[in-house]
Amino acid sequence: MTTGTLITVAPTGAESAKAEVPALPVTLDELLLTAKECEALGAAVIHVHLRDDEAKPTLDQGRLRATVAALRESTDLIVQLSSGGAVTDPEAARLAVLDAGPDMASCTMGTVNFGDDVFLNRWEFIVDLHTRMQEKGIVPEYEIFELGHLTALQRLLGKYGLPHGGHVHVDFVMGVPGGMPGTTATLVAAQQMLRDLPAGTTFSATGIGRSTIPVMLASLSAGGHLRVGMEDTVTYAKGRPVESNMQLVARAVGFAQLAQRPPLTTAEARQLLGL
């Protein structure tokens, strides 16, 4: 069991509207403030989605490059860009995210129903993402929305080799309407399937909405790591909107400390992830 906890903050996402969630960080200044605050609390990775001047999701290359540069200048966080974008983004724009030169990028391992939409990830696109990250020296986080995505990852690694840095890290995204449920039983089943992946593979778990707390507790007890943030939940408790990403990171840090698995520093996180 890993003795520390890797904490990732996902502060914005592509789903929530700023008008409905006023605390959502959508400008570069808001994102930088959030990053600094969450790093001070114990986050080591920031998973980044961007918004345009109207607070709508964007994969604009200029904004991506500027954001990566600003985060590196202002923090020591590991910068992980989302290659998922919004469900309507074309593959070419999602692949171009890698040109912004992040430390890490997400790589979703298959198509999944996503509420009323479909989050499309064709096999050829997944291969393209994986191999381009190998070439560019970017470490992937393999996002798993369904248990079958782990079998797809086994196939990908067997055919195209290990990611840059040699370490395999996955994130179980649980509780998305249309994906695997955010339950302890499902997380245990997913963890068991990691035995088919390279030795030393690590995992984080993300609980969407009301599954946030059960997934955090299950992941910690199983030796896994945590991803929290307003991308994944905008309600702190029943009837209580999230006030800031700091609030969610602070709770995750508290749980990790109670489990006697304190947050990893950014240096320790880089070592764990093969950066």
PDB file of C-alpha atoms in Angstrom:
ATOM      1  CA  MET A   1       0.000   0.000   0.000  1.00  0.00           C
ATOM      2  CA  THR A   2       1.327   3.432  -0.936  1.00  0.00           C
ATOM      3  CA  THR A   3       2.236   5.369   2.217  1.00  0.00           C
ATOM      4  CA  GLY A   4       1.278   8.788   0.843  1.00  0.00           C
ATOM      5  CA  THR A   5      -1.661  10.114  -1.130  1.00  0.00           C
ATOM      6  CA  LEU A   6      -1.459  11.814  -4.507  1.00  0.00           C
ATOM      7  CA  ILE A   7      -4.094  14.538  -4.540  1.00  0.00           C
ATOM      8  CA  THR A   8      -5.245  15.951  -7.866  1.00  0.00           C
ATOM      9  CA  VAL A   9      -7.500  18.984  -8.110  1.00  0.00           C
ATOM     10  CA  ALA A  10      -9.813  19.323 -11.127  1.00  0.00           C
ATOM     11  CA  PRO A  11     -11.090  22.870 -10.610  1.00  0.00           C
ATOM     12  CA  THR A  12     -13.272  23.674 -13.619  1.00  0.00           C
ATOM     13  CA  GLY A  13     -14.288  20.963 -16.095  1.00  0.00           C
ATOM     14  CA  ALA A  14     -16.398  21.543 -19.197  1.00  0.00           C
ATOM     15  CA  GLU A  15     -19.891  20.852 -17.886  1.00  0.00           C
ATOM     16  CA  SER A  16     -20.919  23.422 -15.266  1.00  0.00           C
ATOM     17  CA  ALA A  17     -21.980  26.908 -16.323  1.00  0.00           C
ATOM     18  CA  LYS A  18     -20.454  29.900 -14.551  1.00  0.00           C
ATOM     19  CA  ALA A  19     -23.897  31.495 -14.288  1.00  0.00           C
ATOM     20  CA  GLU A  20     -25.143  28.493 -12.324  1.00  0.00           C
ATOM     21  CA  VAL A  21     -21.926  27.975 -10.305  1.00  0.00           C
ATOM     22  CA  PRO A  22     -20.501  31.440  -9.569  1.00  0.00           C
ATOM     23  CA  ALA A  23     -17.536  30.043  -7.600  1.00  0.00           C
ATOM     24  CA  LEU A  24     -16.259  28.134 -10.651  1.00  0.00           C
ATOM     25  CA  PRO A  25     -12.776  29.402 -11.685  1.00  0.00           C
ATOM     26  CA  VAL A  26     -12.962  30.258 -15.394  1.00  0.00           C
ATOM     27  CA  THR A  27     -10.447  33.088 -15.972  1.00  0.00           C
ATOM     28  CA  LEU A  28      -6.677  32.625 -15.888  1.00  0.00           C
ATOM     29  CA  ASP A  29      -6.426  34.753 -12.737  1.00  0.00           C
ATOM     30  CA  GLU A  30      -9.101  32.667 -11.026  1.00  0.00           C
ATOM     31  CA  LEU A  31      -7.374  29.457 -12.071  1.00  0.00           C
ATOM     32  CA  LEU A  32      -3.975  30.634 -10.819  1.00  0.00           C
ATOM     33  CA  LEU A  33      -5.424  31.672  -7.457  1.00  0.00           C
ATOM     34  CA  THR A  34      -7.143  28.308  -7.137  1.00  0.00           C
ATOM     35  CA  ALA A  35      -3.924  26.493  -8.071  1.00  0.00           C
ATOM     36  CA  LYS A  36      -1.856  28.337  -5.468  1.00  0.00           C
ATOM     37  CA  GLU A  37      -4.438  27.800  -2.742  1.00  0.00           C
ATOM     38  CA  CYS A  38      -4.841  24.096  -3.481  1.00  0.00           C
ATOM     39  CA  GLU A  39      -1.088  23.503  -3.713  1.00  0.00           C
ATOM     40  CA  ALA A  40      -0.648  25.129  -0.293  1.00  0.00           C
ATOM     41  CA  LEU A  41      -3.190  22.683   1.145  1.00  0.00           C
ATOM     42  CA  GLY A  42      -1.593  19.552  -0.339  1.00  0.00           C
ATOM     43  CA  ALA A  43      -2.617  19.105  -3.977  1.00  0.00           C
ATOM     44  CA  ALA A  44       0.231  17.982  -6.253  1.00  0.00           C
ATOM     45  CA  VAL A  45      -1.511  17.773  -9.650  1.00  0.00           C
ATOM     46  CA  ILE A  46      -3.911  20.160 -11.372  1.00  0.00           C
ATOM     47  CA  HIS A  47      -6.192  18.755 -14.089  1.00  0.00           C
ATOM     48  CA  VAL A  48      -6.990  21.654 -16.400  1.00  0.00           C
ATOM     49  CA  HIS A  49      -9.964  22.522 -18.590  1.00  0.00           C
ATOM     50  CA  LEU A  50     -10.095  26.048 -20.028  1.00  0.00           C
ATOM     51  CA  ARG A  51     -12.907  28.516 -20.678  1.00  0.00           C
ATOM     52  CA  ASP A  52     -13.066  31.400 -23.172  1.00  0.00           C
ATOM     53  CA  ASP A  53     -14.042  35.032 -22.525  1.00  0.00           C
ATOM     54  CA  GLU A  54     -17.684  33.973 -22.320  1.00  0.00           C
ATOM     55  CA  ALA A  55     -16.816  31.201 -19.851  1.00  0.00           C
ATOM     56  CA  LYS A  56     -17.519  28.480 -22.430  1.00  0.00           C
ATOM     57  CA  PRO A  57     -15.200  25.456 -22.826  1.00  0.00           C
ATOM     58  CA  THR A  58     -12.318  26.025 -25.239  1.00  0.00           C
ATOM     59  CA  LEU A  59      -9.231  24.225 -26.538  1.00  0.00           C
ATOM     60  CA  ASP A  60      -7.693  27.394 -27.958  1.00  0.00           C
ATOM     61  CA  GLN A  61      -3.988  26.698 -28.400  1.00  0.00           C
ATOM     62  CA  GLY A  62      -2.877  30.172 -27.316  1.00  0.00           C
ATOM     63  CA  ARG A  63      -4.833  29.930 -24.087  1.00  0.00           C
ATOM     64  CA  LEU A  64      -3.503  26.433 -23.438  1.00  0.00           C
ATOM     65  CA  ARG A  65       0.126  27.512 -23.850  1.00  0.00           C
ATOM     66  CA  ALA A  66      -0.360  30.641 -21.750  1.00  0.00           C
ATOM     67  CA  THR A  67      -2.047  28.654 -18.994  1.00  0.00           C
ATOM     68  CA  VAL A  68       0.676  25.994 -18.853  1.00  0.00           C
ATOM     69  CA  ALA A  69       3.353  28.702 -18.699  1.00  0.00           C
ATOM     70  CA  ALA A  70       1.521  30.669 -16.001  1.00  0.00           C
ATOM     71  CA  LEU A  71       0.927  27.611 -13.818  1.00  0.00           C
ATOM     72  CA  ARG A  72       4.589  26.634 -14.080  1.00  0.00           C
ATOM     73  CA  GLU A  73       5.690  30.142 -13.181  1.00  0.00           C
ATOM     74  CA  SER A  74       3.325  30.510 -10.224  1.00  0.00           C
ATOM     75  CA  THR A  75       3.282  26.979  -8.765  1.00  0.00           C
ATOM     76  CA  ASP A  76       5.209  23.725  -8.588  1.00  0.00           C
ATOM     77  CA  LEU A  77       2.088  21.725  -9.425  1.00  0.00           C
ATOM     78  CA  ILE A  78       2.188  18.979 -12.047  1.00  0.00           C
ATOM     79  CA  VAL A  79       0.206  20.420 -14.948  1.00  0.00           C
ATOM     80  CA  GLN A  80      -2.170  17.900 -16.496  1.00  0.00           C
ATOM     81  CA  LEU A  81      -4.234  19.087 -19.456  1.00  0.00           C
ATOM     82  CA  SER A  82      -7.499  17.402 -20.364  1.00  0.00           C
ATOM     83  CA  SER A  83      -7.495  15.878 -23.833  1.00  0.00           C
ATOM     84  CA  GLY A  84     -11.205  15.193 -23.366  1.00  0.00           C
ATOM     85  CA  GLY A  85     -12.321  18.797 -23.665  1.00  0.00           C
ATOM     86  CA  ALA A  86     -16.066  19.020 -24.082  1.00  0.00           C
ATOM     87  CA  VAL A  87     -18.020  16.145 -25.646  1.00  0.00           C
ATOM     88  CA  THR A  88     -18.482  18.233 -28.815  1.00  0.00           C
ATOM     89  CA  ASP A  89     -14.764  18.937 -29.416  1.00  0.00           C
ATOM     90  CA  PRO A  90     -13.234  17.378 -32.569  1.00  0.00           C
ATOM     91  CA  GLU A  91     -10.410  14.869 -32.341  1.00  0.00           C
ATOM     92  CA  ALA A  92      -7.878  17.159 -34.042  1.00  0.00           C
ATOM     93  CA  ALA A  93      -8.358  19.862 -31.400  1.00  0.00           C
ATOM     94  CA  ARG A  94      -8.111  17.306 -28.605  1.00  0.00           C
ATOM     95  CA  LEU A  95      -4.837  15.936 -29.999  1.00  0.00           C
ATOM     96  CA  ALA A  96      -3.448  19.465 -30.379  1.00  0.00           C
ATOM     97  CA  VAL A  97      -3.707  19.908 -26.592  1.00  0.00           C
ATOM     98  CA  LEU A  98      -0.403  18.029 -26.416  1.00  0.00           C
ATOM     99  CA  ASP A  99       1.324  20.804 -28.377  1.00  0.00           C
ATOM    100  CA  ALA A 100       0.964  23.072 -25.334  1.00  0.00           C
ATOM    101  CA  GLY A 101       3.639  20.983 -23.595  1.00  0.00           C
ATOM    102  CA  PRO A 102       2.001  19.909 -20.312  1.00  0.00           C
ATOM    103  CA  ASP A 103       3.663  17.545 -17.842  1.00  0.00           C
ATOM    104  CA  MET A 104       0.706  15.177 -18.169  1.00  0.00           C
ATOM    105  CA  ALA A 105      -2.473  14.773 -20.192  1.00  0.00           C
ATOM    106  CA  SER A 106      -5.549  12.622 -19.798  1.00  0.00           C
ATOM    107  CA  CYS A 107      -6.160   9.682 -22.121  1.00  0.00           C
ATOM    108  CA  THR A 108      -9.666   8.240 -21.870  1.00  0.00           C
ATOM    109  CA  MET A 109      -9.663   4.547 -22.702  1.00  0.00           C
ATOM    110  CA  GLY A 110     -12.973   4.210 -24.514  1.00  0.00           C
ATOM    111  CA  THR A 111     -16.326   5.631 -25.479  1.00  0.00           C
ATOM    112  CA  VAL A 112     -18.929   6.097 -22.756  1.00  0.00           C
ATOM    113  CA  ASN A 113     -22.445   7.457 -22.448  1.00  0.00           C
ATOM    114  CA  PHE A 114     -22.140  10.776 -20.627  1.00  0.00           C
ATOM    115  CA  GLY A 115     -25.521  11.846 -19.312  1.00  0.00           C
ATOM    116  CA  ASP A 116     -27.558  12.688 -22.419  1.00  0.00           C
ATOM    117  CA  ASP A 117     -24.387  12.856 -24.551  1.00  0.00           C
ATOM    118  CA  VAL A 118     -21.777  10.416 -25.837  1.00  0.00           C
ATOM    119  CA  PHE A 119     -18.101  10.900 -24.961  1.00  0.00           C
ATOM    120  CA  LEU A 120     -16.523   9.443 -28.089  1.00  0.00           C
ATOM    121  CA  ASN A 121     -13.045   7.896 -27.933  1.00  0.00           C
ATOM    122  CA  ARG A 122     -12.316   5.731 -30.959  1.00  0.00           C
ATOM    123  CA  TRP A 123      -9.516   3.143 -30.726  1.00  0.00           C
ATOM    124  CA  GLU A 124      -7.461   4.909 -33.414  1.00  0.00           C
ATOM    125  CA  PHE A 125      -7.744   8.180 -31.500  1.00  0.00           C
ATOM    126  CA  ILE A 126      -6.629   6.528 -28.249  1.00  0.00           C
ATOM    127  CA  VAL A 127      -3.599   5.034 -29.996  1.00  0.00           C
ATOM    128  CA  ASP A 128      -2.780   8.425 -31.486  1.00  0.00           C
ATOM    129  CA  LEU A 129      -2.929  10.101 -28.077  1.00  0.00           C
ATOM    130  CA  HIS A 130      -0.799   7.408 -26.422  1.00  0.00           C
ATOM    131  CA  THR A 131       1.927   7.347 -29.070  1.00  0.00           C
ATOM    132  CA  ARG A 132       2.100  11.131 -29.416  1.00  0.00           C
ATOM    133  CA  MET A 133       2.564  11.428 -25.664  1.00  0.00           C
ATOM    134  CA  GLN A 134       5.392   8.904 -25.869  1.00  0.00           C
ATOM    135  CA  GLU A 135       7.063  11.007 -28.572  1.00  0.00           C
ATOM    136  CA  LYS A 136       6.555  14.324 -26.756  1.00  0.00           C
ATOM    137  CA  GLY A 137       7.627  13.129 -23.313  1.00  0.00           C
ATOM    138  CA  ILE A 138       4.199  13.682 -21.738  1.00  0.00           C
ATOM    139  CA  VAL A 139       2.952  11.322 -19.030  1.00  0.00           C
ATOM    140  CA  PRO A 140      -0.624  10.104 -19.532  1.00  0.00           C
ATOM    141  CA  GLU A 141      -3.264   9.577 -16.917  1.00  0.00           C
ATOM    142  CA  TYR A 142      -5.500   6.857 -18.330  1.00  0.00           C
ATOM    143  CA  GLU A 143      -9.109   7.713 -17.524  1.00  0.00           C
ATOM    144  CA  ILE A 144     -11.325   4.713 -16.872  1.00  0.00           C
ATOM    145  CA  PHE A 145     -15.106   5.242 -17.012  1.00  0.00           C
ATOM    146  CA  GLU A 146     -16.022   1.560 -17.428  1.00  0.00           C
ATOM    147  CA  LEU A 147     -14.336  -1.683 -16.340  1.00  0.00           C
ATOM    148  CA  GLY A 148     -13.892  -2.675 -19.993  1.00  0.00           C
ATOM    149  CA  HIS A 149     -11.644   0.356 -20.413  1.00  0.00           C
ATOM    150  CA  LEU A 150      -9.051  -1.465 -18.307  1.00  0.00           C
ATOM    151  CA  THR A 151      -9.013  -4.306 -20.823  1.00  0.00           C
ATOM    152  CA  ALA A 152      -8.540  -1.729 -23.584  1.00  0.00           C
ATOM    153  CA  LEU A 153      -5.588  -0.287 -21.638  1.00  0.00           C
ATOM    154  CA  GLN A 154      -4.021  -3.731 -21.327  1.00  0.00           C
ATOM    155  CA  ARG A 155      -4.348  -4.103 -25.106  1.00  0.00           C
ATOM    156  CA  LEU A 156      -2.893  -0.627 -25.716  1.00  0.00           C
ATOM    157  CA  LEU A 157       0.169  -1.187 -23.545  1.00  0.00           C
ATOM    158  CA  GLY A 158       0.749  -4.659 -24.941  1.00  0.00           C
ATOM    159  CA  LYS A 159       0.742  -3.422 -28.517  1.00  0.00           C
ATOM    160  CA  TYR A 160       2.285   0.056 -28.221  1.00  0.00           C
ATOM    161  CA  GLY A 161       4.436  -0.107 -25.104  1.00  0.00           C
ATOM    162  CA  LEU A 162       4.642   1.685 -21.789  1.00  0.00           C
ATOM    163  CA  PRO A 163       3.993   5.406 -21.483  1.00  0.00           C
ATOM    164  CA  HIS A 164       6.760   7.971 -21.227  1.00  0.00           C
ATOM    165  CA  GLY A 165       8.520   7.511 -17.903  1.00  0.00           C
ATOM    166  CA  GLY A 166       7.523   3.850 -17.711  1.00  0.00           C
ATOM    167  CA  HIS A 167       4.912   4.196 -14.958  1.00  0.00           C
ATOM    168  CA  VAL A 168       1.218   3.432 -15.528  1.00  0.00           C
ATOM    169  CA  HIS A 169      -1.277   5.561 -13.608  1.00  0.00           C
ATOM    170  CA  VAL A 170      -5.042   5.361 -14.080  1.00  0.00           C
ATOM    171  CA  ASP A 171      -7.946   7.397 -12.776  1.00  0.00           C
ATOM    172  CA  PHE A 172     -11.251   5.669 -12.121  1.00  0.00           C
ATOM    173  CA  VAL A 173     -13.978   8.194 -12.981  1.00  0.00           C
ATOM    174  CA  MET A 174     -16.984   6.871 -11.101  1.00  0.00           C
ATOM    175  CA  GLY A 175     -20.591   7.956 -10.902  1.00  0.00           C
ATOM    176  CA  VAL A 176     -20.985   9.530 -14.358  1.00  0.00           C
ATOM    177  CA  PRO A 177     -24.552   8.828 -15.584  1.00  0.00           C
ATOM    178  CA  GLY A 178     -23.857   6.147 -18.178  1.00  0.00           C
ATOM    179  CA  GLY A 179     -20.558   4.971 -16.667  1.00  0.00           C
ATOM    180  CA  MET A 180     -19.616   2.719 -13.762  1.00  0.00           C
ATOM    181  CA  PRO A 181     -21.259   3.551 -10.431  1.00  0.00           C
ATOM    182  CA  GLY A 182     -19.383   5.242  -7.615  1.00  0.00           C
ATOM    183  CA  THR A 183     -19.553   2.349  -5.154  1.00  0.00           C
ATOM    184  CA  THR A 184     -17.029   0.479  -3.053  1.00  0.00           C
ATOM    185  CA  ALA A 185     -17.872  -2.795  -4.783  1.00  0.00           C
ATOM    186  CA  THR A 186     -17.148  -1.309  -8.195  1.00  0.00           C
ATOM    187  CA  LEU A 187     -13.863   0.211  -7.058  1.00  0.00           C
ATOM    188  CA  VAL A 188     -12.746  -3.119  -5.585  1.00  0.00           C
ATOM    189  CA  ALA A 189     -13.567  -4.861  -8.874  1.00  0.00           C
ATOM    190  CA  ALA A 190     -11.634  -2.222 -10.818  1.00  0.00           C
ATOM    191  CA  GLN A 191      -8.658  -2.514  -8.489  1.00  0.00           C
ATOM    192  CA  GLN A 192      -8.597  -6.275  -8.915  1.00  0.00           C
ATOM    193  CA  MET A 193      -8.380  -5.829 -12.690  1.00  0.00           C
ATOM    194  CA  LEU A 194      -5.183  -3.815 -12.248  1.00  0.00           C
ATOM    195  CA  ARG A 195      -3.412  -7.141 -11.728  1.00  0.00           C
ATOM    196  CA  ASP A 196      -3.502  -7.572 -15.520  1.00  0.00           C
ATOM    197  CA  LEU A 197      -1.567  -4.314 -15.977  1.00  0.00           C
ATOM    198  CA  PRO A 198       2.185  -3.758 -15.446  1.00  0.00           C
ATOM    199  CA  ALA A 199       3.514  -4.261 -11.922  1.00  0.00           C
ATOM    200  CA  GLY A 200       3.479  -1.057  -9.918  1.00  0.00           C
ATOM    201  CA  THR A 201       0.457   0.449 -11.677  1.00  0.00           C
ATOM    202  CA  THR A 202      -1.192   3.042  -9.436  1.00  0.00           C
ATOM    203  CA  PHE A 203      -4.686   4.483  -9.423  1.00  0.00           C
ATOM    204  CA  SER A 204      -6.636   7.518  -8.361  1.00  0.00           C
ATOM    205  CA  ALA A 205     -10.394   7.580  -8.021  1.00  0.00           C
ATOM    206  CA  THR A 206     -12.873  10.339  -8.766  1.00  0.00           C
ATOM    207  CA  GLY A 207     -16.409  10.251  -7.409  1.00  0.00           C
ATOM    208  CA  ILE A 208     -18.865  12.377  -9.373  1.00  0.00           C
ATOM    209  CA  GLY A 209     -21.514  14.255  -7.413  1.00  0.00           C
ATOM    210  CA  ARG A 210     -22.936  12.409  -4.438  1.00  0.00           C
ATOM    211  CA  SER A 211     -20.463   9.532  -4.877  1.00  0.00           C
ATOM    212  CA  THR A 212     -17.537  11.814  -3.959  1.00  0.00           C
ATOM    213  CA  ILE A 213     -17.188  10.803  -0.315  1.00  0.00           C
ATOM    214  CA  PRO A 214     -17.806   7.028  -0.705  1.00  0.00           C
ATOM    215  CA  VAL A 215     -15.257   6.889  -3.523  1.00  0.00           C
ATOM    216  CA  MET A 216     -12.657   8.864  -1.544  1.00  0.00           C
ATOM    217  CA  LEU A 217     -12.967   6.581   1.457  1.00  0.00           C
ATOM    218  CA  ALA A 218     -12.905   3.415  -0.668  1.00  0.00           C
ATOM    219  CA  SER A 219      -9.874   4.578  -2.622  1.00  0.00           C
ATOM    220  CA  LEU A 220      -7.881   5.440   0.492  1.00  0.00           C
ATOM    221  CA  SER A 221      -8.680   2.090   2.096  1.00  0.00           C
ATOM    222  CA  ALA A 222      -7.580   0.267  -1.067  1.00  0.00           C
ATOM    223  CA  GLY A 223      -4.251   2.099  -1.342  1.00  0.00           C
ATOM    224  CA  GLY A 224      -5.415   4.435  -4.094  1.00  0.00           C
ATOM    225  CA  HIS A 225      -5.146   8.177  -4.598  1.00  0.00           C
ATOM    226  CA  LEU A 226      -7.690  11.008  -4.873  1.00  0.00           C
ATOM    227  CA  ARG A 227      -8.999  13.466  -7.443  1.00  0.00           C
ATOM    228  CA  VAL A 228     -11.408  16.136  -6.254  1.00  0.00           C
ATOM    229  CA  GLY A 229     -12.638  19.475  -7.531  1.00  0.00           C
ATOM    230  CA  MET A 230     -15.518  21.474  -8.909  1.00  0.00           C
ATOM    231  CA  GLU A 231     -15.267  19.659 -12.239  1.00  0.00           C
ATOM    232  CA  ASP A 232     -16.628  16.618 -10.434  1.00  0.00           C
ATOM    233  CA  THR A 233     -18.887  18.011  -7.731  1.00  0.00           C
ATOM    234  CA  VAL A 234     -20.420  21.396  -7.003  1.00  0.00           C
ATOM    235  CA  THR A 235     -22.256  20.370  -3.818  1.00  0.00           C
ATOM    236  CA  TYR A 236     -20.255  20.002  -0.601  1.00  0.00           C
ATOM    237  CA  ALA A 237     -23.140  18.415   1.289  1.00  0.00           C
ATOM    238  CA  LYS A 238     -26.880  18.187   0.789  1.00  0.00           C
ATOM    239  CA  GLY A 239     -28.155  21.732   0.352  1.00  0.00           C
ATOM    240  CA  ARG A 240     -24.643  23.234   0.589  1.00  0.00           C
ATOM    241  CA  PRO A 241     -23.005  24.455  -2.639  1.00  0.00           C
ATOM    242  CA  VAL A 242     -19.223  24.191  -2.854  1.00  0.00           C
ATOM    243  CA  GLU A 243     -17.662  27.531  -1.947  1.00  0.00           C
ATOM    244  CA  SER A 244     -14.263  26.895  -3.559  1.00  0.00           C
ATOM    245  CA  ASN A 245     -11.957  24.137  -4.740  1.00  0.00           C
ATOM    246  CA  MET A 246      -9.937  24.701  -1.570  1.00  0.00           C
ATOM    247  CA  GLN A 247     -12.885  23.356   0.405  1.00  0.00           C
ATOM    248  CA  LEU A 248     -12.820  20.068  -1.523  1.00  0.00           C
ATOM    249  CA  VAL A 249      -9.027  19.710  -1.392  1.00  0.00           C
ATOM    250  CA  ALA A 250      -9.032  20.426   2.353  1.00  0.00           C
ATOM    251  CA  ARG A 251     -11.552  17.635   2.908  1.00  0.00           C
ATOM    252  CA  ALA A 252      -9.490  15.209   0.819  1.00  0.00           C
ATOM    253  CA  VAL A 253      -6.351  16.152   2.728  1.00  0.00           C
ATOM    254  CA  GLY A 254      -8.169  15.603   6.010  1.00  0.00           C
ATOM    255  CA  PHE A 255      -9.329  12.154   4.936  1.00  0.00           C
ATOM    256  CA  ALA A 256      -5.816  11.246   3.742  1.00  0.00           C
ATOM    257  CA  GLN A 257      -4.324  12.294   7.070  1.00  0.00           C
ATOM    258  CA  LEU A 258      -6.940  10.317   8.994  1.00  0.00           C
ATOM    259  CA  ALA A 259      -5.961   7.293   6.902  1.00  0.00           C
ATOM    260  CA  GLN A 260      -2.323   7.961   7.907  1.00  0.00           C
ATOM    261  CA  ARG A 261      -1.494   8.492   4.248  1.00  0.00           C
ATOM    262  CA  PRO A 262      -0.598  12.209   4.133  1.00  0.00           C
ATOM    263  CA  PRO A 263      -0.506  14.118   0.833  1.00  0.00           C
ATOM    264  CA  LEU A 264       2.510  13.582  -1.386  1.00  0.00           C
ATOM    265  CA  THR A 265       4.629  16.640  -2.064  1.00  0.00           C
ATOM    266  CA  THR A 266       4.968  17.694  -5.679  1.00  0.00           C
ATOM    267  CA  ALA A 267       8.500  16.211  -5.704  1.00  0.00           C
ATOM    268  CA  GLU A 268       7.222  12.883  -4.364  1.00  0.00           C
ATOM    269  CA  ALA A 269       4.372  12.963  -6.876  1.00  0.00           C
ATOM    270  CA  ARG A 270       6.777  13.498  -9.758  1.00  0.00           C
ATOM    271  CA  GLN A 271       8.811  10.521  -8.623  1.00  0.00           C
ATOM    272  CA  LEU A 272       5.710   8.330  -8.304  1.00  0.00           C
ATOM    273  CA  LEU A 273       4.424   9.241 -11.786  1.00  0.00           C
ATOM    274  CA  GLY A 274       7.734   8.885 -13.596  1.00  0.00           C
ATOM    275  CA  LEU A 275       8.072  12.586 -14.407  1.00  0.00           C
TER     276      LEU A 275
END
